[in-house]
Amino acid sequence: APFGGTEPLFTPNPMAIGFPTNNLPVIIDISSSITTNNMIAEKIANEQKFDFDCLLTSEGITSNDPLVVKDKGGTVLPVGGMEYGHKGFGLALGIEALSQGLSGFGRVDNPKSMNLSTFIQIIDPEFFSGLDEFKKQMSHTVSKAKTNKPIPGKTIYIPGERALMKRQESLKNGIFLNEVTKSSLKALSKRFDEKF
């Protein structure tokens, strides 16, 4: 919902940025909402609630119960929640301008799925300072972030670092699929068999 509203309007409107460094690449993939529709579906399938109030009922009351979104017309709060959700709301609107506004296709066209328009921009550092200078600057900044004194008991992860670690683990030991994913794949395979 827009900040201050109660009716669902946006998808989670993710934004991703990736760039190289002298070590691992940085992969930023964030949503303009506190959580995602996939996480809501996973919580419902596992009969779980969120650990914090990241959802909003249709009456405007915060909740941690994913069923308020699925069955009762609720919605997901934007990044920043009830206090600072204007930031997530602004981010969502900016992403809409880049994707739906520039493409001329979006919510006004009543698309049948949530996969609406996408905006992709690729910037070649060679046209600016050059790739080596880019990596030098960003490697320094990433290193400073990684070696920053952490909050006691916390570990600082660079965006994408844990995903790359999981990728290495999967390449070595295979991919773990949770029961929700397995059920979805089984249902899809049945549909595929019926069609072909």
Tab-separated table of C-alpha atoms in Angstrom:
chain	number	residue	atom	x	y	z
A	1	ALA	CA	0.000	0.000	0.000
A	2	PRO	CA	1.173	3.569	-0.431
A	3	PHE	CA	2.499	5.047	2.818
A	4	GLY	CA	-0.503	5.940	4.955
A	5	GLY	CA	-2.909	3.831	2.861
A	6	THR	CA	-4.478	0.421	3.414
A	7	GLU	CA	-5.220	-0.881	-0.087
A	8	PRO	CA	-2.690	-3.012	-1.988
A	9	LEU	CA	-1.298	-1.121	-4.975
A	10	PHE	CA	2.306	-2.102	-5.710
A	11	THR	CA	4.067	-5.412	-6.109
A	12	PRO	CA	7.189	-5.514	-3.892
A	13	ASN	CA	8.924	-3.597	-6.737
A	14	PRO	CA	12.451	-4.950	-6.347
A	15	MET	CA	15.575	-3.144	-7.458
A	16	ALA	CA	18.860	-4.885	-8.206
A	17	ILE	CA	22.361	-3.502	-8.748
A	18	GLY	CA	25.457	-5.582	-9.428
A	19	PHE	CA	29.045	-4.493	-9.868
A	20	PRO	CA	32.518	-6.049	-9.905
A	21	THR	CA	35.304	-5.548	-7.389
A	22	ASN	CA	38.830	-6.963	-7.256
A	23	ASN	CA	37.348	-9.859	-5.263
A	24	LEU	CA	33.753	-11.111	-5.260
A	25	PRO	CA	31.108	-9.163	-7.174
A	26	VAL	CA	28.511	-7.221	-5.186
A	27	ILE	CA	24.914	-8.212	-5.909
A	28	ILE	CA	22.263	-5.953	-4.379
A	29	ASP	CA	18.697	-7.228	-4.693
A	30	ILE	CA	16.242	-5.370	-2.493
A	31	SER	CA	12.519	-4.843	-2.369
A	32	SER	CA	10.670	-1.598	-1.744
A	33	SER	CA	8.490	-3.535	0.692
A	34	ILE	CA	9.503	-4.974	4.069
A	35	THR	CA	8.868	-8.524	2.860
A	36	THR	CA	7.928	-10.234	-0.391
A	37	ASN	CA	4.942	-12.150	-1.735
A	38	ASN	CA	7.124	-15.277	-1.947
A	39	MET	CA	7.992	-15.028	1.744
A	40	ILE	CA	4.306	-14.561	2.591
A	41	ALA	CA	3.429	-17.681	0.569
A	42	GLU	CA	6.207	-19.634	2.300
A	43	LYS	CA	4.990	-18.584	5.755
A	44	ILE	CA	1.422	-19.597	4.876
A	45	ALA	CA	2.540	-22.965	3.477
A	46	ASN	CA	4.534	-23.653	6.647
A	47	GLU	CA	1.759	-22.306	8.907
A	48	GLN	CA	4.104	-19.708	10.369
A	49	LYS	CA	3.853	-16.062	11.299
A	50	PHE	CA	6.492	-13.369	10.828
A	51	ASP	CA	8.689	-12.432	13.774
A	52	PHE	CA	7.581	-8.794	13.508
A	53	ASP	CA	4.637	-6.781	12.213
A	54	CYS	CA	5.439	-6.299	8.526
A	55	LEU	CA	1.877	-6.529	7.215
A	56	LEU	CA	-1.186	-4.319	7.383
A	57	THR	CA	-4.813	-5.391	7.731
A	58	SER	CA	-7.477	-3.819	5.523
A	59	GLU	CA	-8.415	-1.749	8.597
A	60	GLY	CA	-4.885	-0.331	8.838
A	61	ILE	CA	-3.694	-2.378	11.838
A	62	THR	CA	-0.184	-3.854	11.749
A	63	SER	CA	0.093	-7.645	11.863
A	64	ASN	CA	2.572	-10.512	11.622
A	65	ASP	CA	-0.047	-12.964	10.274
A	66	PRO	CA	0.423	-13.665	6.527
A	67	LEU	CA	-3.230	-14.720	6.270
A	68	VAL	CA	-4.305	-11.068	6.553
A	69	VAL	CA	-2.831	-10.598	3.071
A	70	LYS	CA	-4.039	-13.864	1.540
A	71	ASP	CA	-7.598	-14.032	2.872
A	72	LYS	CA	-8.548	-10.665	4.301
A	73	GLY	CA	-7.517	-7.960	1.822
A	74	GLY	CA	-4.474	-6.855	3.782
A	75	THR	CA	-1.194	-5.676	2.330
A	76	VAL	CA	2.564	-5.529	2.865
A	77	LEU	CA	4.149	-2.525	4.536
A	78	PRO	CA	6.749	-0.561	2.575
A	79	VAL	CA	10.399	-0.480	3.650
A	80	GLY	CA	10.522	1.652	6.777
A	81	GLY	CA	7.237	0.335	8.153
A	82	MET	CA	4.661	2.524	9.841
A	83	GLU	CA	7.246	5.068	10.988
A	84	TYR	CA	9.464	5.571	7.933
A	85	GLY	CA	7.539	3.852	5.151
A	86	HIS	CA	7.637	7.012	3.055
A	87	LYS	CA	11.111	5.817	1.993
A	88	GLY	CA	9.850	2.485	0.644
A	89	PHE	CA	6.853	4.242	-0.906
A	90	GLY	CA	9.161	6.699	-2.691
A	91	LEU	CA	11.420	3.866	-3.857
A	92	ALA	CA	8.399	1.934	-5.208
A	93	LEU	CA	7.161	4.984	-7.126
A	94	GLY	CA	10.627	5.581	-8.577
A	95	ILE	CA	10.822	1.979	-9.770
A	96	GLU	CA	7.343	2.305	-11.308
A	97	ALA	CA	8.518	5.385	-13.239
A	98	LEU	CA	11.561	3.551	-14.618
A	99	SER	CA	9.709	0.332	-15.464
A	100	GLN	CA	6.060	1.038	-16.241
A	101	GLY	CA	6.346	4.737	-17.029
A	102	LEU	CA	9.177	4.381	-19.538
A	103	SER	CA	7.746	1.218	-21.120
A	104	GLY	CA	4.205	2.558	-21.379
A	105	PHE	CA	2.806	-0.665	-19.933
A	106	GLY	CA	1.694	-1.204	-16.357
A	107	ARG	CA	-1.161	-1.171	-13.892
A	108	VAL	CA	-3.441	0.999	-16.023
A	109	ASP	CA	-3.408	-1.819	-18.617
A	110	ASN	CA	-4.713	-4.358	-16.054
A	111	PRO	CA	-2.044	-7.021	-16.695
A	112	LYS	CA	-3.076	-10.568	-15.815
A	113	SER	CA	-0.011	-11.320	-13.683
A	114	MET	CA	2.180	-9.468	-11.206
A	115	ASN	CA	5.141	-9.693	-13.599
A	116	LEU	CA	4.739	-6.268	-15.051
A	117	SER	CA	7.431	-4.145	-16.667
A	118	THR	CA	11.173	-4.281	-16.080
A	119	PHE	CA	13.825	-1.589	-16.488
A	120	ILE	CA	17.430	-2.646	-17.169
A	121	GLN	CA	20.349	-0.242	-17.477
A	122	ILE	CA	23.933	-1.349	-18.074
A	123	ILE	CA	26.766	1.097	-17.420
A	124	ASP	CA	30.245	0.396	-18.756
A	125	PRO	CA	32.855	1.845	-16.367
A	126	GLU	CA	35.306	2.083	-19.291
A	127	PHE	CA	33.336	5.079	-20.569
A	128	PHE	CA	33.942	6.864	-17.268
A	129	SER	CA	37.045	6.358	-15.103
A	130	GLY	CA	37.791	2.899	-16.554
A	131	LEU	CA	37.158	-0.556	-15.083
A	132	ASP	CA	40.411	-0.660	-13.083
A	133	GLU	CA	39.665	2.663	-11.372
A	134	PHE	CA	36.080	1.587	-10.748
A	135	LYS	CA	37.222	-1.652	-9.110
A	136	LYS	CA	39.870	0.204	-7.106
A	137	GLN	CA	37.300	2.599	-5.656
A	138	MET	CA	34.594	0.013	-5.009
A	139	SER	CA	36.990	-2.648	-3.688
A	140	HIS	CA	38.258	-0.109	-1.141
A	141	THR	CA	34.736	0.850	-0.048
A	142	VAL	CA	33.554	-2.773	0.146
A	143	SER	CA	36.661	-3.714	2.135
A	144	LYS	CA	36.068	-0.838	4.571
A	145	ALA	CA	32.454	-1.965	4.987
A	146	LYS	CA	33.465	-5.604	5.510
A	147	THR	CA	36.113	-4.764	8.127
A	148	ASN	CA	33.927	-2.239	9.939
A	149	LYS	CA	33.704	-2.922	13.680
A	150	PRO	CA	30.527	-5.032	13.980
A	151	ILE	CA	27.795	-4.821	16.565
A	152	PRO	CA	28.564	-7.502	19.184
A	153	GLY	CA	27.265	-10.859	17.962
A	154	LYS	CA	26.660	-9.627	14.400
A	155	THR	CA	28.530	-10.371	11.162
A	156	ILE	CA	28.785	-7.851	8.347
A	157	TYR	CA	27.828	-9.349	4.997
A	158	ILE	CA	28.249	-7.532	1.721
A	159	PRO	CA	25.088	-7.677	-0.447
A	160	GLY	CA	25.175	-10.931	-2.407
A	161	GLU	CA	27.917	-12.491	-0.260
A	162	ARG	CA	25.674	-15.046	1.439
A	163	ALA	CA	24.032	-15.958	-1.886
A	164	LEU	CA	27.478	-16.548	-3.416
A	165	MET	CA	28.441	-18.680	-0.403
A	166	LYS	CA	25.235	-20.716	-0.835
A	167	ARG	CA	26.024	-21.075	-4.544
A	168	GLN	CA	29.452	-22.527	-3.741
A	169	GLU	CA	27.850	-24.857	-1.205
A	170	SER	CA	25.242	-25.954	-3.766
A	171	LEU	CA	27.888	-26.584	-6.422
A	172	LYS	CA	29.694	-28.797	-3.934
A	173	ASN	CA	26.772	-30.575	-2.221
A	174	GLY	CA	23.717	-30.081	-4.436
A	175	ILE	CA	20.627	-27.928	-4.009
A	176	PHE	CA	18.329	-28.234	-0.996
A	177	LEU	CA	14.643	-27.812	-1.822
A	178	ASN	CA	12.168	-27.117	0.969
A	179	GLU	CA	8.808	-28.880	1.043
A	180	VAL	CA	6.956	-25.864	-0.381
A	181	THR	CA	9.233	-25.781	-3.438
A	182	LYS	CA	8.999	-29.547	-3.873
A	183	SER	CA	5.188	-29.383	-3.803
A	184	SER	CA	5.176	-26.566	-6.358
A	185	LEU	CA	7.494	-28.505	-8.675
A	186	LYS	CA	5.353	-31.639	-8.355
A	187	ALA	CA	2.228	-29.663	-9.245
A	188	LEU	CA	3.984	-28.102	-12.239
A	189	SER	CA	5.248	-31.467	-13.440
A	190	LYS	CA	1.698	-32.863	-13.339
A	191	ARG	CA	0.464	-29.941	-15.437
A	192	PHE	CA	3.340	-30.475	-17.873
A	193	ASP	CA	2.530	-34.177	-18.212
A	194	GLU	CA	-1.139	-33.399	-18.881
A	195	LYS	CA	-0.272	-30.947	-21.651
A	196	PHE	CA	2.284	-33.117	-23.393
